[in-house]
PDB file of C-alpha atoms in Angstrom:
ATOM      1  CA  LEU A   1       0.000   0.000   0.000  1.00 86.00           C
ATOM      2  CA  GLU A   2       1.469   3.336  -0.998  1.00 86.00           C
ATOM      3  CA  GLY A   3       0.500   6.820   0.206  1.00 85.00           C
ATOM      4  CA  ALA A   4      -0.755   5.730   3.633  1.00 87.00           C
ATOM      5  CA  ALA A   5       0.919   8.533   5.600  1.00 89.00           C
ATOM      6  CA  VAL A   6      -0.232  11.427   7.758  1.00 90.00           C
ATOM      7  CA  GLY A   7      -0.768  14.476   5.565  1.00 88.00           C
ATOM      8  CA  GLU A   8      -1.435  12.486   2.403  1.00 86.00           C
ATOM      9  CA  ASN A   9      -4.812  12.304   0.643  1.00 87.00           C
ATOM     10  CA  ALA A  10      -6.694   9.041   1.263  1.00 86.00           C
ATOM     11  CA  GLY A  11      -8.005   9.289  -2.299  1.00 83.00           C
ATOM     12  CA  ASP A  12      -4.436   8.925  -3.599  1.00 86.00           C
ATOM     13  CA  LEU A  13      -3.772   5.538  -1.967  1.00 87.00           C
ATOM     14  CA  SER A  14      -2.463   2.914  -4.338  1.00 88.00           C
ATOM     15  CA  GLY A  15      -1.582  -0.755  -4.144  1.00 88.00           C
ATOM     16  CA  ASP A  16      -2.604  -4.227  -5.239  1.00 88.00           C
ATOM     17  CA  CYS A  17      -5.336  -4.997  -2.729  1.00 87.00           C
ATOM     18  CA  PHE A  18      -7.073  -2.530  -0.362  1.00 83.00           C
ATOM     19  CA  ASP A  19     -10.457  -0.947   0.210  1.00 84.00           C
ATOM     20  CA  LEU A  20     -11.600   2.062   2.272  1.00 83.00           C
ATOM     21  CA  SER A  21     -14.873   1.980   4.184  1.00 83.00           C
ATOM     22  CA  ASN A  22     -17.445   4.724   3.893  1.00 81.00           C
ATOM     23  CA  PRO A  23     -16.326   7.982   5.561  1.00 82.00           C
ATOM     24  CA  ILE A  24     -17.988   9.405   8.654  1.00 82.00           C
ATOM     25  CA  GLU A  25     -18.034  13.200   8.834  1.00 85.00           C
ATOM     26  CA  VAL A  26     -17.023  14.780  12.159  1.00 82.00           C
ATOM     27  CA  ASN A  27     -17.252  18.556  12.577  1.00 79.00           C
ATOM     28  CA  ARG A  28     -14.651  20.153  14.840  1.00 78.00           C
ATOM     29  CA  GLU A  29     -15.264  23.669  16.140  1.00 71.00           C
ATOM     30  CA  GLU A  30     -14.241  26.005  18.938  1.00 70.00           C
ATOM     31  CA  CYS A  31     -16.715  25.725  21.787  1.00 66.00           C
ATOM     32  CA  ASP A  32     -17.339  27.932  24.775  1.00 70.00           C
ATOM     33  CA  ASP A  33     -17.540  25.551  27.700  1.00 78.00           C
ATOM     34  CA  CYS A  34     -19.310  28.127  29.839  1.00 83.00           C
ATOM     35  CA  THR A  35     -22.855  27.019  30.554  1.00 85.00           C
ATOM     36  CA  ALA A  36     -23.853  29.794  32.967  1.00 91.00           C
ATOM     37  CA  VAL A  37     -27.121  31.541  32.080  1.00 93.00           C
ATOM     38  CA  GLY A  38     -28.537  34.481  34.045  1.00 92.00           C
ATOM     39  CA  GLY A  39     -32.109  33.483  33.249  1.00 94.00           C
ATOM     40  CA  GLU A  40     -35.166  35.704  32.999  1.00 94.00           C
ATOM     41  CA  LEU A  41     -36.421  37.807  35.902  1.00 94.00           C
ATOM     42  CA  THR A  42     -39.990  38.682  36.758  1.00 92.00           C
ATOM     43  CA  VAL A  43     -41.180  40.568  39.819  1.00 90.00           C
ATOM     44  CA  ASP A  44     -44.043  40.043  42.226  1.00 85.00           C
ATOM     45  CA  GLY A  45     -44.693  43.447  43.770  1.00 79.00           C
ATOM     46  CA  PRO A  46     -44.426  47.178  43.054  1.00 78.00           C
ATOM     47  CA  THR A  47     -41.744  48.582  40.772  1.00 82.00           C
ATOM     48  CA  THR A  48     -42.404  52.245  41.600  1.00 84.00           C
ATOM     49  CA  VAL A  49     -42.169  53.163  45.264  1.00 84.00           C
ATOM     50  CA  CYS A  50     -41.975  56.168  47.587  1.00 84.00           C
ATOM     51  CA  LYS A  51     -38.630  55.961  49.334  1.00 79.00           C
ATOM     52  CA  SER A  52     -38.241  56.602  53.057  1.00 78.00           C
ATOM     53  CA  ASP A  53     -41.966  56.973  53.738  1.00 84.00           C
ATOM     54  CA  GLY A  54     -41.815  54.358  56.491  1.00 87.00           C
ATOM     55  CA  ILE A  55     -43.944  51.901  54.517  1.00 89.00           C
ATOM     56  CA  ASP A  56     -42.286  48.644  53.485  1.00 90.00           C
ATOM     57  CA  ASP A  57     -41.953  48.243  49.726  1.00 87.00           C
ATOM     58  CA  ASN A  58     -41.623  44.475  49.497  1.00 88.00           C
ATOM     59  CA  PHE A  59     -41.343  42.428  46.359  1.00 87.00           C
ATOM     60  CA  THR A  60     -39.985  39.080  45.277  1.00 93.00           C
ATOM     61  CA  LEU A  61     -37.898  38.348  42.208  1.00 94.00           C
ATOM     62  CA  VAL A  62     -38.566  35.140  40.325  1.00 95.00           C
ATOM     63  CA  VAL A  63     -35.813  33.826  38.056  1.00 95.00           C
ATOM     64  CA  THR A  64     -36.434  31.091  35.480  1.00 96.00           C
ATOM     65  CA  GLY A  65     -34.082  29.421  33.042  1.00 96.00           C
ATOM     66  CA  ASN A  66     -30.934  30.238  34.987  1.00 95.00           C
ATOM     67  CA  GLU A  67     -27.997  27.823  35.072  1.00 94.00           C
ATOM     68  CA  GLY A  68     -24.699  27.837  36.896  1.00 93.00           C
ATOM     69  CA  GLU A  69     -22.868  26.618  39.967  1.00 93.00           C
ATOM     70  CA  SER A  70     -23.674  29.858  41.816  1.00 95.00           C
ATOM     71  CA  GLN A  71     -26.392  32.513  41.613  1.00 96.00           C
ATOM     72  CA  VAL A  72     -27.129  35.805  43.388  1.00 97.00           C
ATOM     73  CA  TYR A  73     -29.299  38.851  42.846  1.00 96.00           C
ATOM     74  CA  VAL A  74     -27.464  42.092  42.111  1.00 96.00           C
ATOM     75  CA  VAL A  75     -28.937  45.589  42.449  1.00 93.00           C
ATOM     76  CA  THR A  76     -27.234  48.416  40.551  1.00 93.00           C
ATOM     77  CA  TRP A  77     -27.756  52.037  39.621  1.00 93.00           C
ATOM     78  CA  LEU A  78     -28.228  52.756  35.911  1.00 92.00           C
ATOM     79  CA  ASP A  79     -24.460  53.273  35.501  1.00 94.00           C
ATOM     80  CA  GLY A  80     -23.788  49.730  36.778  1.00 95.00           C
ATOM     81  CA  GLU A  81     -22.569  50.614  40.289  1.00 95.00           C
ATOM     82  CA  ILE A  82     -23.430  47.687  42.559  1.00 96.00           C
ATOM     83  CA  ILE A  83     -25.447  48.802  45.589  1.00 93.00           C
ATOM     84  CA  LEU A  84     -26.627  45.425  46.908  1.00 92.00           C
ATOM     85  CA  ILE A  85     -25.922  41.717  46.447  1.00 96.00           C
ATOM     86  CA  SER A  86     -28.250  39.100  47.917  1.00 96.00           C
ATOM     87  CA  GLU A  87     -28.877  35.369  47.716  1.00 97.00           C
ATOM     88  CA  ASP A  88     -32.460  36.080  48.847  1.00 97.00           C
ATOM     89  CA  PRO A  89     -34.977  36.955  46.089  1.00 96.00           C
ATOM     90  CA  GLU A  90     -37.129  38.939  48.551  1.00 94.00           C
ATOM     91  CA  PHE A  91     -36.398  42.669  48.760  1.00 89.00           C
ATOM     92  CA  ASN A  92     -37.671  45.643  50.739  1.00 88.00           C
ATOM     93  CA  LEU A  93     -36.909  48.751  48.687  1.00 83.00           C
ATOM     94  CA  GLU A  94     -37.523  50.888  51.753  1.00 83.00           C
ATOM     95  CA  GLY A  95     -34.072  49.832  52.964  1.00 69.00           C
ATOM     96  CA  ILE A  96     -32.086  50.606  49.804  1.00 75.00           C
ATOM     97  CA  PRO A  97     -30.167  53.897  50.109  1.00 74.00           C
ATOM     98  CA  GLY A  98     -30.134  56.671  47.507  1.00 79.00           C
ATOM     99  CA  ASN A  99     -32.575  58.067  44.974  1.00 82.00           C
ATOM    100  CA  GLY A 100     -33.147  57.068  41.379  1.00 85.00           C
ATOM    101  CA  THR A 101     -33.753  54.043  39.235  1.00 88.00           C
ATOM    102  CA  CYS A 102     -32.343  50.712  40.410  1.00 89.00           C
ATOM    103  CA  LEU A 103     -31.760  47.735  38.146  1.00 93.00           C
ATOM    104  CA  PHE A 104     -32.195  44.215  39.511  1.00 94.00           C
ATOM    105  CA  TRP A 105     -30.251  41.364  37.932  1.00 95.00           C
ATOM    106  CA  SER A 106     -29.810  37.637  38.342  1.00 96.00           C
ATOM    107  CA  LEU A 107     -26.107  36.769  38.183  1.00 97.00           C
ATOM    108  CA  SER A 108     -25.188  33.130  37.546  1.00 96.00           C
ATOM    109  CA  TRP A 109     -21.674  31.779  37.130  1.00 95.00           C
ATOM    110  CA  ASP A 110     -19.400  28.747  37.208  1.00 92.00           C
ATOM    111  CA  GLY A 111     -15.987  28.779  38.883  1.00 91.00           C
ATOM    112  CA  GLU A 112     -14.585  32.035  40.224  1.00 92.00           C
ATOM    113  CA  ILE A 113     -15.923  35.576  39.688  1.00 94.00           C
ATOM    114  CA  GLU A 114     -14.280  38.945  40.326  1.00 95.00           C
ATOM    115  CA  GLY A 115     -15.896  42.340  40.796  1.00 96.00           C
ATOM    116  CA  ALA A 116     -19.148  41.197  42.392  1.00 96.00           C
ATOM    117  CA  GLU A 117     -18.829  43.597  45.315  1.00 97.00           C
ATOM    118  CA  VAL A 118     -20.865  46.558  46.548  1.00 96.00           C
ATOM    119  CA  GLY A 119     -19.321  49.777  45.223  1.00 96.00           C
ATOM    120  CA  LEU A 120     -17.805  48.161  42.128  1.00 97.00           C
ATOM    121  CA  ASN A 121     -19.341  48.281  38.652  1.00 96.00           C
ATOM    122  CA  ALA A 122     -21.294  45.299  37.317  1.00 96.00           C
ATOM    123  CA  ASN A 123     -20.055  46.155  33.815  1.00 95.00           C
ATOM    124  CA  ASP A 124     -16.549  45.173  34.978  1.00 96.00           C
ATOM    125  CA  LEU A 125     -17.422  41.671  36.218  1.00 96.00           C
ATOM    126  CA  MET A 126     -14.871  39.040  35.204  1.00 94.00           C
ATOM    127  CA  GLY A 127     -14.668  35.354  35.879  1.00 90.00           C
ATOM    128  CA  ASP A 128     -14.164  31.816  34.714  1.00 85.00           C
ATOM    129  CA  CYS A 129     -17.676  31.614  33.318  1.00 86.00           C
TER     130      CYS A 129
END
């Protein structure tokens, strides 16, 4: 059998007696092995509240479709500054300092994560996945 070497074309094989089977196609591609998904948030409760009026402004976040080894809820200002991180989906907005619009997020991840701290910016989060 001639031409049976790495780097040679299988179609160029030659010799007295040989036969190739049918080929099986295998696709190779770069894959992102990160499977973390933040999911989709919905809220049970008010989304517009009067701050510091002494009346509790309770609501519960519900996250569906999230995946990852770890998950927390992150509250930020519009610019991404983290003002609260909680494992509990129940919130009382009466206790959140400051004025303005808050954004609530579900953060899911695998491995290690950096930047998930109050006072840092959620736009700068980095991690394994």
